[in-house]
Coordinates of C-alpha atoms in Angstrom, one line a residue:
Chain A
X1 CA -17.2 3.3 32.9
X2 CA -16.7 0.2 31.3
X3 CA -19.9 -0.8 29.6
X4 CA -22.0 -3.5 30.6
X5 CA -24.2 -4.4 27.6
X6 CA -25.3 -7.4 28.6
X7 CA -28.9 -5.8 29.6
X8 CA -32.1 -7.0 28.0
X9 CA -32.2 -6.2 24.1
X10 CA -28.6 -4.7 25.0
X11 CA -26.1 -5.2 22.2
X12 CA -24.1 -8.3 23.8
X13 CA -26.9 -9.5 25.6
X14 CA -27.4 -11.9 22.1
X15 CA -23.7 -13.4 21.9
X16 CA -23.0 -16.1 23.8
X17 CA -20.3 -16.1 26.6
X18 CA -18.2 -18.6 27.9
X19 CA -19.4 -20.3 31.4
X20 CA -17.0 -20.2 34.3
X21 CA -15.7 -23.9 33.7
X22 CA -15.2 -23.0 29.9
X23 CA -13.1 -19.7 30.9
X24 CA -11.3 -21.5 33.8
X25 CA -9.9 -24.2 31.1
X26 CA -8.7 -21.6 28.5
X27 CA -5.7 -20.9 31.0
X28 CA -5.9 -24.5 32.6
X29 CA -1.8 -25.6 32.1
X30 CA -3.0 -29.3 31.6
X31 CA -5.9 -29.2 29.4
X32 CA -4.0 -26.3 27.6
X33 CA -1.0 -28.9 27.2
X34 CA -2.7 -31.2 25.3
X35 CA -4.7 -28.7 23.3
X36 CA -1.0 -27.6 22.3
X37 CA -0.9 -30.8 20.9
X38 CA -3.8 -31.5 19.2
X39 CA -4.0 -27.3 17.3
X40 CA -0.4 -28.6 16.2
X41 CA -1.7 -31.6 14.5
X42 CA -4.7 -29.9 13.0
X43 CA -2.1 -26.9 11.8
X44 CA 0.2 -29.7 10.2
X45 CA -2.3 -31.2 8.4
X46 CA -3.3 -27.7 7.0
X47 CA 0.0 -27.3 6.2
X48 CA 0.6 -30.5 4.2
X49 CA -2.6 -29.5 2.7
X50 CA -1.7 -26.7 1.2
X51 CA 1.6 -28.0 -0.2
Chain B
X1 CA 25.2 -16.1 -15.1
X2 CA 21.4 -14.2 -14.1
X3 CA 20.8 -11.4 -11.7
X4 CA 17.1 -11.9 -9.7
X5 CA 16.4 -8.8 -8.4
X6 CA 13.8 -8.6 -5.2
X7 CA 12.2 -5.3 -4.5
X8 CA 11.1 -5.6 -1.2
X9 CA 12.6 -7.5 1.9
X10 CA 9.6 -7.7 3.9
X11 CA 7.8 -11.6 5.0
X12 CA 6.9 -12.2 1.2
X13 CA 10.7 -10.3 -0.1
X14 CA 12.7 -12.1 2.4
X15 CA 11.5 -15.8 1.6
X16 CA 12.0 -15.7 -1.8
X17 CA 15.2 -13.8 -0.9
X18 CA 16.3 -16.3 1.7
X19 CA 14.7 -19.8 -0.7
X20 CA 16.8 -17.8 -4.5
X21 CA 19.9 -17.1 -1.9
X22 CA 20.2 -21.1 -1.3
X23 CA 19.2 -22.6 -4.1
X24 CA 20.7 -20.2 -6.8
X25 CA 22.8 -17.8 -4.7
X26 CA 26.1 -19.8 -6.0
X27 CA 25.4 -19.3 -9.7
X28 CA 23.4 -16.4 -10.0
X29 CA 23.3 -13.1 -8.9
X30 CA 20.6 -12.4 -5.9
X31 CA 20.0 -8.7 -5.5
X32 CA 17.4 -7.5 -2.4
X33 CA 16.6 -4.1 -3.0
X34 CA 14.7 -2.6 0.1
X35 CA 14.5 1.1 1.7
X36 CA 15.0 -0.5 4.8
X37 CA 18.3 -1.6 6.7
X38 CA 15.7 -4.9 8.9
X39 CA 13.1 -7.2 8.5
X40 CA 10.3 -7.1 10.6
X41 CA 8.0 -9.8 11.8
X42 CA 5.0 -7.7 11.6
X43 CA 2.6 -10.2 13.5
X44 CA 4.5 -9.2 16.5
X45 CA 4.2 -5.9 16.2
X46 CA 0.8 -6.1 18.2
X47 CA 2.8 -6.6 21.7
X48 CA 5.4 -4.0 20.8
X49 CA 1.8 -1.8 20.7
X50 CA 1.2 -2.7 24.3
X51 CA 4.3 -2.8 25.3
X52 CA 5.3 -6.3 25.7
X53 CA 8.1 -6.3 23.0
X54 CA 10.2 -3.3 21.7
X55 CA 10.9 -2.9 18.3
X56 CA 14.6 -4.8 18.5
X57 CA 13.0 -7.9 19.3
X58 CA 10.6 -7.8 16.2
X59 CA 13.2 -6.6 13.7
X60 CA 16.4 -7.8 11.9
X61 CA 19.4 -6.1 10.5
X62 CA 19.2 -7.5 6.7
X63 CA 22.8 -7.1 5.9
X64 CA 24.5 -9.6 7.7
X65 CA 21.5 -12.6 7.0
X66 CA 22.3 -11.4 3.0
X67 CA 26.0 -11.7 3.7
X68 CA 25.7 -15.3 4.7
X69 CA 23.7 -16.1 1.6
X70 CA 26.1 -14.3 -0.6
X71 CA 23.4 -12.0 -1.3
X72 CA 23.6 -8.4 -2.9
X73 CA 21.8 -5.7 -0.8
X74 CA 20.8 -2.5 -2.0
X75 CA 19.3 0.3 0.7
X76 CA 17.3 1.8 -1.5
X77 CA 13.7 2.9 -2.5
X78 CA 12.8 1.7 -5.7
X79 CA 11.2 4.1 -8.3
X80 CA 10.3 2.4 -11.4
X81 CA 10.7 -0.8 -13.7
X82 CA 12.0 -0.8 -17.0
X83 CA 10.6 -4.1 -18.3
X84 CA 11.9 -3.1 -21.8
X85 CA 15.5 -1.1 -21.0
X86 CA 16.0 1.9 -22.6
X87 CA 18.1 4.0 -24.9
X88 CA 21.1 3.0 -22.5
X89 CA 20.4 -0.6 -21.1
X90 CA 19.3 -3.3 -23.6
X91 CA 18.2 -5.2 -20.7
X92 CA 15.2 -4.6 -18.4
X93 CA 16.3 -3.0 -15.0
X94 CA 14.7 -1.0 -12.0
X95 CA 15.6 2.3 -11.0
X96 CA 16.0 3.2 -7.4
X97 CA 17.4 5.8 -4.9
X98 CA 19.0 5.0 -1.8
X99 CA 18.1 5.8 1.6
X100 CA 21.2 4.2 2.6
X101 CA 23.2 6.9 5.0
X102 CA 26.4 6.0 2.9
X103 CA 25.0 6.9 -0.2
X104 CA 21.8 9.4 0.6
X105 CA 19.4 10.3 -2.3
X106 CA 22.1 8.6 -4.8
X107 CA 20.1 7.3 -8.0
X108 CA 20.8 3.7 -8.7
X109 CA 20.1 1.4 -11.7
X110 CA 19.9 -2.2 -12.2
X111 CA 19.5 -4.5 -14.9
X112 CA 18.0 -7.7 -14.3
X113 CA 16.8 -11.4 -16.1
X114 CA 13.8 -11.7 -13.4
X115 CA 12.1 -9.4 -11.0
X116 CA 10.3 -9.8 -8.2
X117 CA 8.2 -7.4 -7.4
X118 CA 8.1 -8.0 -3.2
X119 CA 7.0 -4.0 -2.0
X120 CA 4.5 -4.9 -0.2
X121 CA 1.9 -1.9 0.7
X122 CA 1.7 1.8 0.8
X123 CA 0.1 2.6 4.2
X124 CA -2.6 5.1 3.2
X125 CA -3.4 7.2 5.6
X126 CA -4.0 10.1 3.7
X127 CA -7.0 8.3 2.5
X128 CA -8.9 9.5 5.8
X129 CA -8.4 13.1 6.6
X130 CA -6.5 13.5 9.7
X131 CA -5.8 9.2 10.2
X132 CA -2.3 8.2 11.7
X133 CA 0.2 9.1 13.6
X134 CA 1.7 12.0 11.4
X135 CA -1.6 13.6 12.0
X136 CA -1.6 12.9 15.2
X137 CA -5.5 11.7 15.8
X138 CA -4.6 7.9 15.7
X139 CA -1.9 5.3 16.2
X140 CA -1.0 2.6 14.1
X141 CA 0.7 -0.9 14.8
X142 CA 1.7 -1.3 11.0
X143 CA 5.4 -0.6 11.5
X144 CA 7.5 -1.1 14.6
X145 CA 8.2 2.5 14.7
X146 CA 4.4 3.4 14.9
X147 CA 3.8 0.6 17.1
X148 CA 6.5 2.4 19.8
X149 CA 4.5 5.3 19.8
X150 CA 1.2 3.6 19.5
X151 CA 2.7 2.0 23.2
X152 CA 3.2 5.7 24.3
X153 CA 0.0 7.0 23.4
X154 CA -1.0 4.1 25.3
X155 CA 0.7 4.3 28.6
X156 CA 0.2 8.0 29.0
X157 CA -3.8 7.0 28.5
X158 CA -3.6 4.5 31.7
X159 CA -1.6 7.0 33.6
X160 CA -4.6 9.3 33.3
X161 CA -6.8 6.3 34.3
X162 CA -4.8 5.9 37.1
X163 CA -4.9 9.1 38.0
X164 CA -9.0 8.8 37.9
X165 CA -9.5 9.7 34.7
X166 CA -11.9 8.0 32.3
X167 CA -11.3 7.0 28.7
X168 CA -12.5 5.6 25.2
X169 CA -10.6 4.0 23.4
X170 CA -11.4 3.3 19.8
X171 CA -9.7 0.4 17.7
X172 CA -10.5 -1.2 14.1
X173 CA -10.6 0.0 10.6
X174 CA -10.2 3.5 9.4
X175 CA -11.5 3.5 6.1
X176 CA -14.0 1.9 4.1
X177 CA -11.8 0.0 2.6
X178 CA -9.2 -1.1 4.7
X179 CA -8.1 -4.9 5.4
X180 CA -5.7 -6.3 7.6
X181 CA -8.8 -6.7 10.6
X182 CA -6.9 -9.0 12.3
X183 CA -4.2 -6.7 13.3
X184 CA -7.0 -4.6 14.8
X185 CA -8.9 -7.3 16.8
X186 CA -5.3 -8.7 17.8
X187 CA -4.9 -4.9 19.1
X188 CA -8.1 -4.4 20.7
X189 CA -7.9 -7.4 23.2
X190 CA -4.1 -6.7 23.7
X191 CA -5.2 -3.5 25.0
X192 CA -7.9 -4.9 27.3
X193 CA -5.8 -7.3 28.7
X194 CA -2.9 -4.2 29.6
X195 CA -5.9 -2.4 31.0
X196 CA -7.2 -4.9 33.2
X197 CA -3.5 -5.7 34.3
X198 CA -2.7 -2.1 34.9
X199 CA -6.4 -2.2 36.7
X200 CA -8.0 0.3 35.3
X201 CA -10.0 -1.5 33.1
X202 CA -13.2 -0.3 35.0
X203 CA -12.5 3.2 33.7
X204 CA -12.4 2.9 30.4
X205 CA -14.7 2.4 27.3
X206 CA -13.0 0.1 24.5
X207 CA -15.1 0.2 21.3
X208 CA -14.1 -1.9 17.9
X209 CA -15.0 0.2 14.7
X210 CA -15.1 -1.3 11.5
X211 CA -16.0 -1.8 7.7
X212 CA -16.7 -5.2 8.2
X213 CA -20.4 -6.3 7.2
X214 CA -20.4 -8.5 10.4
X215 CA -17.9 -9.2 13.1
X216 CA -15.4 -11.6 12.1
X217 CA -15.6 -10.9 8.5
X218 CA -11.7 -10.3 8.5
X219 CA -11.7 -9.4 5.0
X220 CA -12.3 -13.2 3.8
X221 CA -15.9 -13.4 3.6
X222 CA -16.1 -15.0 7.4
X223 CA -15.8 -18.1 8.4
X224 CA -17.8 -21.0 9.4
X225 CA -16.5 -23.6 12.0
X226 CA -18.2 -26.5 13.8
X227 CA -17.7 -26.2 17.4
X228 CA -19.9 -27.5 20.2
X229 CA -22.2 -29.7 17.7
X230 CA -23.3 -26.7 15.8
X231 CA -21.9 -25.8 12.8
X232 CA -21.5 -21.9 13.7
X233 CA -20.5 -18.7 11.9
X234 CA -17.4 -16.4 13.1
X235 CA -19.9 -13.9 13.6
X236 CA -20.9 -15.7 16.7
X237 CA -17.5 -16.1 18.4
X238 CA -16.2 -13.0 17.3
X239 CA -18.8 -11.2 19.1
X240 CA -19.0 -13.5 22.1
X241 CA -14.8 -12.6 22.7
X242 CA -16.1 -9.1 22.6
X243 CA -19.4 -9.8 25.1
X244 CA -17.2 -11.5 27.3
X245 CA -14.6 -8.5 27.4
X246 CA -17.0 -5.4 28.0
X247 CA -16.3 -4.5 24.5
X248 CA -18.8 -2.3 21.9
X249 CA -18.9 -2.7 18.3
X250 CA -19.6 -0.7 15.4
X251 CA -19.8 -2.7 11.8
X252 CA -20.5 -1.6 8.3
X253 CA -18.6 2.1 9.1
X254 CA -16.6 4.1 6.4
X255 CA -14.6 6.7 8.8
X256 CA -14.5 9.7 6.7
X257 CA -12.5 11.9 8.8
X258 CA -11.0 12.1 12.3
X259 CA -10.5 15.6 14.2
X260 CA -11.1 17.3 17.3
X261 CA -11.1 14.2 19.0
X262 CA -13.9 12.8 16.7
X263 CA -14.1 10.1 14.7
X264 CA -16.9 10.7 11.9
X265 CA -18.0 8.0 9.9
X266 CA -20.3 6.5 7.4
X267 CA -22.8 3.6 7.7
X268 CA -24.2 1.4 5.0
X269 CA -27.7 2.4 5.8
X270 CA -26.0 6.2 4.6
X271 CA -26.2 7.3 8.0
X272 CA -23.7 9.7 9.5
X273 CA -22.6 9.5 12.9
X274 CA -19.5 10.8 15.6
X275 CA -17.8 9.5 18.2
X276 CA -15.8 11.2 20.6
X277 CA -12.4 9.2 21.5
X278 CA -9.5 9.6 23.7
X279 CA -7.1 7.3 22.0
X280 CA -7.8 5.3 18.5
X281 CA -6.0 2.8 16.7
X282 CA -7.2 2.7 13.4
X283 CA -5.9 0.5 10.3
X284 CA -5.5 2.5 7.1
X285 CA -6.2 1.7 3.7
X286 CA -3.5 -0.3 1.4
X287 CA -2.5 1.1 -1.9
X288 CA 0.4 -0.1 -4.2
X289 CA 4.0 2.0 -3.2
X290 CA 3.6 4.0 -6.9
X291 CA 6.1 2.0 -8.9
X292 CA 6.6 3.6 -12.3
X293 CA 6.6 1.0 -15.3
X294 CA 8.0 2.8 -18.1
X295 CA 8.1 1.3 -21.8
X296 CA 11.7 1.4 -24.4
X297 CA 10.8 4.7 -25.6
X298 CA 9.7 6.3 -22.4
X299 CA 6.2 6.1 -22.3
X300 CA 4.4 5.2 -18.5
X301 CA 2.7 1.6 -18.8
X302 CA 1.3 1.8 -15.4
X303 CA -2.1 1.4 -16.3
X304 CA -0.9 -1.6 -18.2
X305 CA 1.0 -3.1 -15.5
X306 CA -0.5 -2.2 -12.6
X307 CA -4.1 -2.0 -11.5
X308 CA -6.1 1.1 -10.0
X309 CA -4.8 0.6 -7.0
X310 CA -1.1 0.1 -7.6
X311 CA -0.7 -3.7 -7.5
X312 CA 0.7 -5.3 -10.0
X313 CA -1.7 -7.2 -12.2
X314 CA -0.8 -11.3 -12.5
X315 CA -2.2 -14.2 -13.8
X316 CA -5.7 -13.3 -12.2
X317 CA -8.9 -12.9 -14.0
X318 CA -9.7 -9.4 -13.6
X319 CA -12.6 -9.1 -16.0
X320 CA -15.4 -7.2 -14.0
X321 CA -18.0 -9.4 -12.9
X322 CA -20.6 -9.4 -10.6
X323 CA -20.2 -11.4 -6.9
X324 CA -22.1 -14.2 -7.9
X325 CA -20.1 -15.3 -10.5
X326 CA -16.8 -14.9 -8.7
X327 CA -14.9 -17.8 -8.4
X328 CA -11.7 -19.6 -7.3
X329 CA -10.1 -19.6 -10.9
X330 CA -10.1 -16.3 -10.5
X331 CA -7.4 -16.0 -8.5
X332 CA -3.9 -16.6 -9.2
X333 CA -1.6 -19.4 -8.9
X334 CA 2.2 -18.7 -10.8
X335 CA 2.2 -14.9 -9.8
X336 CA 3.7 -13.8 -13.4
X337 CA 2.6 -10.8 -15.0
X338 CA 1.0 -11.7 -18.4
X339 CA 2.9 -9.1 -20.1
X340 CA 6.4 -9.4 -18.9
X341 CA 7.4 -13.2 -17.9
X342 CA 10.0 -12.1 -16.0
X343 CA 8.5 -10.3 -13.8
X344 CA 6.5 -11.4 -10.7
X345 CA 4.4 -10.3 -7.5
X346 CA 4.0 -11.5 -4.6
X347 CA 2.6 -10.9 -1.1
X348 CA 0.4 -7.7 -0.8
X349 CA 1.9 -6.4 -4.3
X350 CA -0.3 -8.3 -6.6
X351 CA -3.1 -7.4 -7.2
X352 CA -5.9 -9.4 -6.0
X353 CA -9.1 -9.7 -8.7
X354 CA -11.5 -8.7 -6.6
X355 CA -12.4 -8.6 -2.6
X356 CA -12.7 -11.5 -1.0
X357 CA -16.1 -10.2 1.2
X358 CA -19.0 -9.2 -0.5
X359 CA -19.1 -5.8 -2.0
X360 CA -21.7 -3.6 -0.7
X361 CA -21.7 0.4 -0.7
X362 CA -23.9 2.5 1.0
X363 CA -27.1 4.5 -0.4
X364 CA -24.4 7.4 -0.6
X365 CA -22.6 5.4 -3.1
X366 CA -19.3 4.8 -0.4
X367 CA -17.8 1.3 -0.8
X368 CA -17.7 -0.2 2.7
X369 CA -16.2 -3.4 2.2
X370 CA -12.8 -4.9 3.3
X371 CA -10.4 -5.6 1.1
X372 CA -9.1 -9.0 0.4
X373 CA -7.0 -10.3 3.1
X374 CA -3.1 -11.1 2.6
X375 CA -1.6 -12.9 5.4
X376 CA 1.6 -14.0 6.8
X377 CA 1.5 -17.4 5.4
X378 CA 0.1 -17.0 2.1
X379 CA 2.6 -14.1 1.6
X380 CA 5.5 -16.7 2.4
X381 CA 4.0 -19.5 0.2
X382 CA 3.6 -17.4 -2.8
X383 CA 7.3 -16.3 -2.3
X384 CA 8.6 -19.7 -2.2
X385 CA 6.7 -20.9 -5.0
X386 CA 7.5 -17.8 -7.4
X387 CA 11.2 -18.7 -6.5
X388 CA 11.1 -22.3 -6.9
X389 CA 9.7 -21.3 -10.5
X390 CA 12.3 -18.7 -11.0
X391 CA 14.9 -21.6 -9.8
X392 CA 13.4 -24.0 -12.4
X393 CA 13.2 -20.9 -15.5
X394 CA 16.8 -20.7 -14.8
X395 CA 17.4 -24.2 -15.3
X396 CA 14.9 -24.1 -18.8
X397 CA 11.8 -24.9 -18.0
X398 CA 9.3 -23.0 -20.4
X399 CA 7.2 -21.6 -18.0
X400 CA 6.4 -21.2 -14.0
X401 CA 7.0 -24.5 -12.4
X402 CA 5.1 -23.9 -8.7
X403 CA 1.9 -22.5 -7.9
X404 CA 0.3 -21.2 -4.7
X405 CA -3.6 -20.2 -5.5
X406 CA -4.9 -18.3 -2.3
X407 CA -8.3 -20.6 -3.4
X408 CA -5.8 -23.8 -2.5
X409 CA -3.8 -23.2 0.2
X410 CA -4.7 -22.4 3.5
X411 CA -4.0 -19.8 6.7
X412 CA -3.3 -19.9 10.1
X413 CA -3.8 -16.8 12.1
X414 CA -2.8 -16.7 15.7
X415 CA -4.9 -13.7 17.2
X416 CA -3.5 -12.5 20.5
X417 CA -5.9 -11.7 23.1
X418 CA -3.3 -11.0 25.8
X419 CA 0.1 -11.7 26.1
X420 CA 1.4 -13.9 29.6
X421 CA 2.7 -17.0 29.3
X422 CA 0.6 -18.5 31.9
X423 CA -2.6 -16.0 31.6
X424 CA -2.3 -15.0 28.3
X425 CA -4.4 -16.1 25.1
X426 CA -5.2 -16.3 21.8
X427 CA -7.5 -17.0 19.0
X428 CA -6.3 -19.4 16.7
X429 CA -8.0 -19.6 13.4
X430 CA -7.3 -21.9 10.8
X431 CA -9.1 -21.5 7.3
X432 CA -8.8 -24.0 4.1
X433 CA -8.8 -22.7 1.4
X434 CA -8.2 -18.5 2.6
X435 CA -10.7 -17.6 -0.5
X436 CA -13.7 -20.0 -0.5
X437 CA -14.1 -21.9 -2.7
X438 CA -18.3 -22.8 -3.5
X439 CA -17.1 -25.3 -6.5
X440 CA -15.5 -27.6 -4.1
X441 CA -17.2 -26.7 -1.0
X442 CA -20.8 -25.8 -1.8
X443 CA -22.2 -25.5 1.6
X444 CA -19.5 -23.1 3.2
X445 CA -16.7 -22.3 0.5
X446 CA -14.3 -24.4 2.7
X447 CA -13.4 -27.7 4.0
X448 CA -14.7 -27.5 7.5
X449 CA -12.5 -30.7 8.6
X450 CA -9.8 -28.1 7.9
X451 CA -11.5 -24.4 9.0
X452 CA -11.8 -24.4 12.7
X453 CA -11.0 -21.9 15.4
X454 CA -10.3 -22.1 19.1
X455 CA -9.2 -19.7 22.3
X456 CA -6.9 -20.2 25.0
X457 CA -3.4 -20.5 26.5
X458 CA -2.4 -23.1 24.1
X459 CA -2.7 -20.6 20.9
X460 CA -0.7 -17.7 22.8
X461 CA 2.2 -20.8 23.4
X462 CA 2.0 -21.0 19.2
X463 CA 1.9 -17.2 18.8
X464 CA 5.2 -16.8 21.0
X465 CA 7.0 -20.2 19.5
X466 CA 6.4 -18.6 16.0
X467 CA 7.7 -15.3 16.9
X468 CA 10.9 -17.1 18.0
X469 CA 10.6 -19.7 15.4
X470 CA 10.2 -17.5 12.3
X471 CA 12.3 -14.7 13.2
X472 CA 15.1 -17.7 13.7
X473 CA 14.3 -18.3 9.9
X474 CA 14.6 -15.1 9.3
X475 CA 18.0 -15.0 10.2
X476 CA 18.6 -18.1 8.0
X477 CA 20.3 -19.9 11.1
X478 CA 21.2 -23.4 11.3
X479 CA 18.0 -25.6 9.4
X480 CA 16.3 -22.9 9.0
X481 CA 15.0 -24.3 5.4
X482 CA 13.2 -27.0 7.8
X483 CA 10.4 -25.1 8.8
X484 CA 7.8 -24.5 7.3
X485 CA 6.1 -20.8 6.0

């Protein structure tokens, strides 16, 4: 039943979605590692930002 | 020797309890008034909703924490302010009864030389006829309680998919009006992920419904991130996480009533429409809790006090004006009322001037709009500036000391999308400043070295280490004052 609306002029068939390699990384332990890392730095220097 | 008196012992309550507790506690008087015995670290709330957590791992008994700051705590439900005193109480204080078992339905009274009003908001179900769980058409995540049952509701939904059964579930906003999106996309994804791990994800329909103009509107106008050399909006990722899941979505919908296992709703085009459901999760309107303010000779000063929709009116401009003249001065930044200078809000109890997202209504004349978005981290960093002001008062200084302008400061949300520690994932989104600001930022309303957004295991890693981290703070353990909001 779950709905595949991906057809032609279908609601989702205009939003992007991620390709295999892209979806494969999201849960990739090493390249998730070091974006750990770098969302940490970006958070800290919101945080300093803000005061 | 002062008394501070916090009503309210939620995120926003707690951290300017916690911050007054260890920089004043020792010569003043620190009084947390609060109907209820824990804290509750409501982003987690989401996984108690699937299941992941139970509510004792998202909660804290309050008394003991307030015992190691030498903090007075009061179980009790507070009723009204008395900004003035009265016939019996030259001083201001607060009326509340208790919900404490040792002292049921027992009126109390309190003077105090600064309050804090910390309440937080009045879940409003009632606002959509038959919405939430006392109802019984929907569930909620807003509370740990709800979110218990909400994992109930849940379970007994995949045991009839197991069983061959097929479903739809519905999850987003059920009014108009409501805010707090986040919760609901955090919710809907949670759920897909329990679904496909409970593999019966083929059998059921999972549809987002909500007031938002566009998806990812989270009740802050959107968002705009650079990401794969394109400066994008959140529209497009937003709906590409829900593509890439098999979800629907409906925007721009007022529901004006669930029953019969219907949800009927409102579009902005003043269309009306239904949609049959099995199992919704629906976030209701905020309102304030209904504090009374009452003047020296009686009289009710709400209207003075508080706005329409029971915040309590700050330094905010809240002259009527239309959306394109809105601005980031608008908003406020010492979180004083401008009547009373001893009294403050913070958190989801101020009153916001206006939305944050465009206001549009339909041809009907029903708002549907969210309303402005209050996070976790603002909440705290409003706290902790009100009491660092509140410190510095106390020491003389003629007026609030600290500011924390929603339109300076920014937020990070972690958005769970499912929760494993080597599957799971999240959204994190990271917007500077939370309410755009077009002055500084013409392009976008925000500083898009600082706004960006992201999926993937890494974010569910943060998600899980805050949980642990901020509920440690919580219980003001050993350095706790050395992390951050």
């Amino acid at each position: 039943m779950s709905i595949h609306n991906h057809g032609p002029y279908q609601q989702a068939f205009y939003s992007p979605v991620p390709t295999p390699l892209v979806t494969y990384l999201r849960t990739s332990f090493l390249w998730q590692l070091l974006r750990f890392v770098v969302l940490n730095a970006r958070i800290i220097r919101v945080l300093a930002r803000s005061g | 020797m002062a008394r501070i008196i916090i009503l309210g012992a939620g995120i926003s309550g707690h951290t300017a309890a916690r911050h007054l507790g260890r920089w004043v506690g020792k010569e003043h008087e620190v009084v947390v008034v609060s109907p209820r015995p824990t804290w509750n670290w409501v982003p987690s709330n989401i996984w108690v909703g699937v299941g992941e957590m139970t509510a004792e791992q998202v909660t804290r008994d309050l008394r003991p924490i307030y015992q190691r700051l030498n903090i007075a705590f009061h179980q009790a439900h507070a009723l009204s302010i008395h900004p003035e005193g009265d016939d019996s109480h030259a001083r201001p204080f607060v009326r509340f009864r208790y919900t404490d078992p040792a002292r049921p339905e027992q009126i109390g009274e309190l003077e105090y030389d600064y309050l804090i009003n910390a309440t937080g908001p009045k879940l409003n179900f009632a606002a959509t006829p038959g919405l939430g769980p006392e109802a019984g058409n929907s569930v909620s995540v807003c509370t740990p309680a709800h979110a218990t049952e909400a994992n109930v509701r849940l379970q007994e939904q995949i045991a009839a998919m197991r069983a061959g059964a097929e479903r739809t579930f519905v999850i987003g906003t059920g009014h108009g009006m409501a805010t707090c999106q986040g919760a609901a996309f955090e919710y809907i994804y949670n759920v897909d992920h329990t679904l496909r791990k409970a593999g019966v994800r083929e059998r059921a329909r999972l549809i987002w419904l909500s007031n938002e103009y566009e998806l990812g509107d989270f009740g802050i106008g959107g968002v705009v991130i650079t990401r794969g050399g394109y400066v994008t909006s959140g529209k497009v990722f937003a709906e590409s996480l829900m593509a890439e899941r098999g979800m629907e979505w409906i925007t721009r919908a007022h529901v004006t009533r669930l029953e019969d296992g219907r949800i009927h709703y409102e579009l902005l085009d003043g269309s009306h429409h239904e949609l049959p459901y099995d199992f919704a999760m629906l976030i209701p309107p905020f309102a304030g809790v209904g504090l009374q303010a009452i003047d020296r000779d009686g009289n009710d000063i709400g209207d003075q006090i508080f706005a329409p929709n029971g915040f309590m009116k700050v330094d905010a401009d809240y002259a009527a004006k239309p959306y394109e003249a809105w601005g980031a001065a608008d908003w406020p930044r010492t979180y004083q009322s401008p009547r009373y200078p001893n009294l403050f809000a913070v958190g989801i109890a101020f009153a916001p001037p206006h939305l944050i997202s465009k206001p549009m209504k339909s041809p009907n004349g029903t708002p549907i709009n969210p309303s402005a978005a209050r996070t976790g981290m603002p909440s705290a960093a409003i706290a902790k500036a009100v009491a660092a002001s509140i410190r510095d008062l106390l020491q003389g200084a003629p007026a609030p000391t600290h500011t924390a302008s929603m339109a300076e400061m920014g937020a990070v949300c972690v958005a769970s999308t499912g929760c494993n520690l080597s599957r799971g994932t999240a959204a994190t989104m990271v917007v500077y400043p939370v309410v755009p600001d077009y002055s500084a930022y013409p392009d976008y309303g925000r500083d898009l070295r600082l706004t960006f957004g992201e999926v993937g295991l890494a974010g569910h890693w943060i998600k899980y280490l805050l949980h642990h981290a901020f509920t440690y703070q919580a219980e003001v353990r050993p350095g706790w004052a050395l992390l951050p909001h």
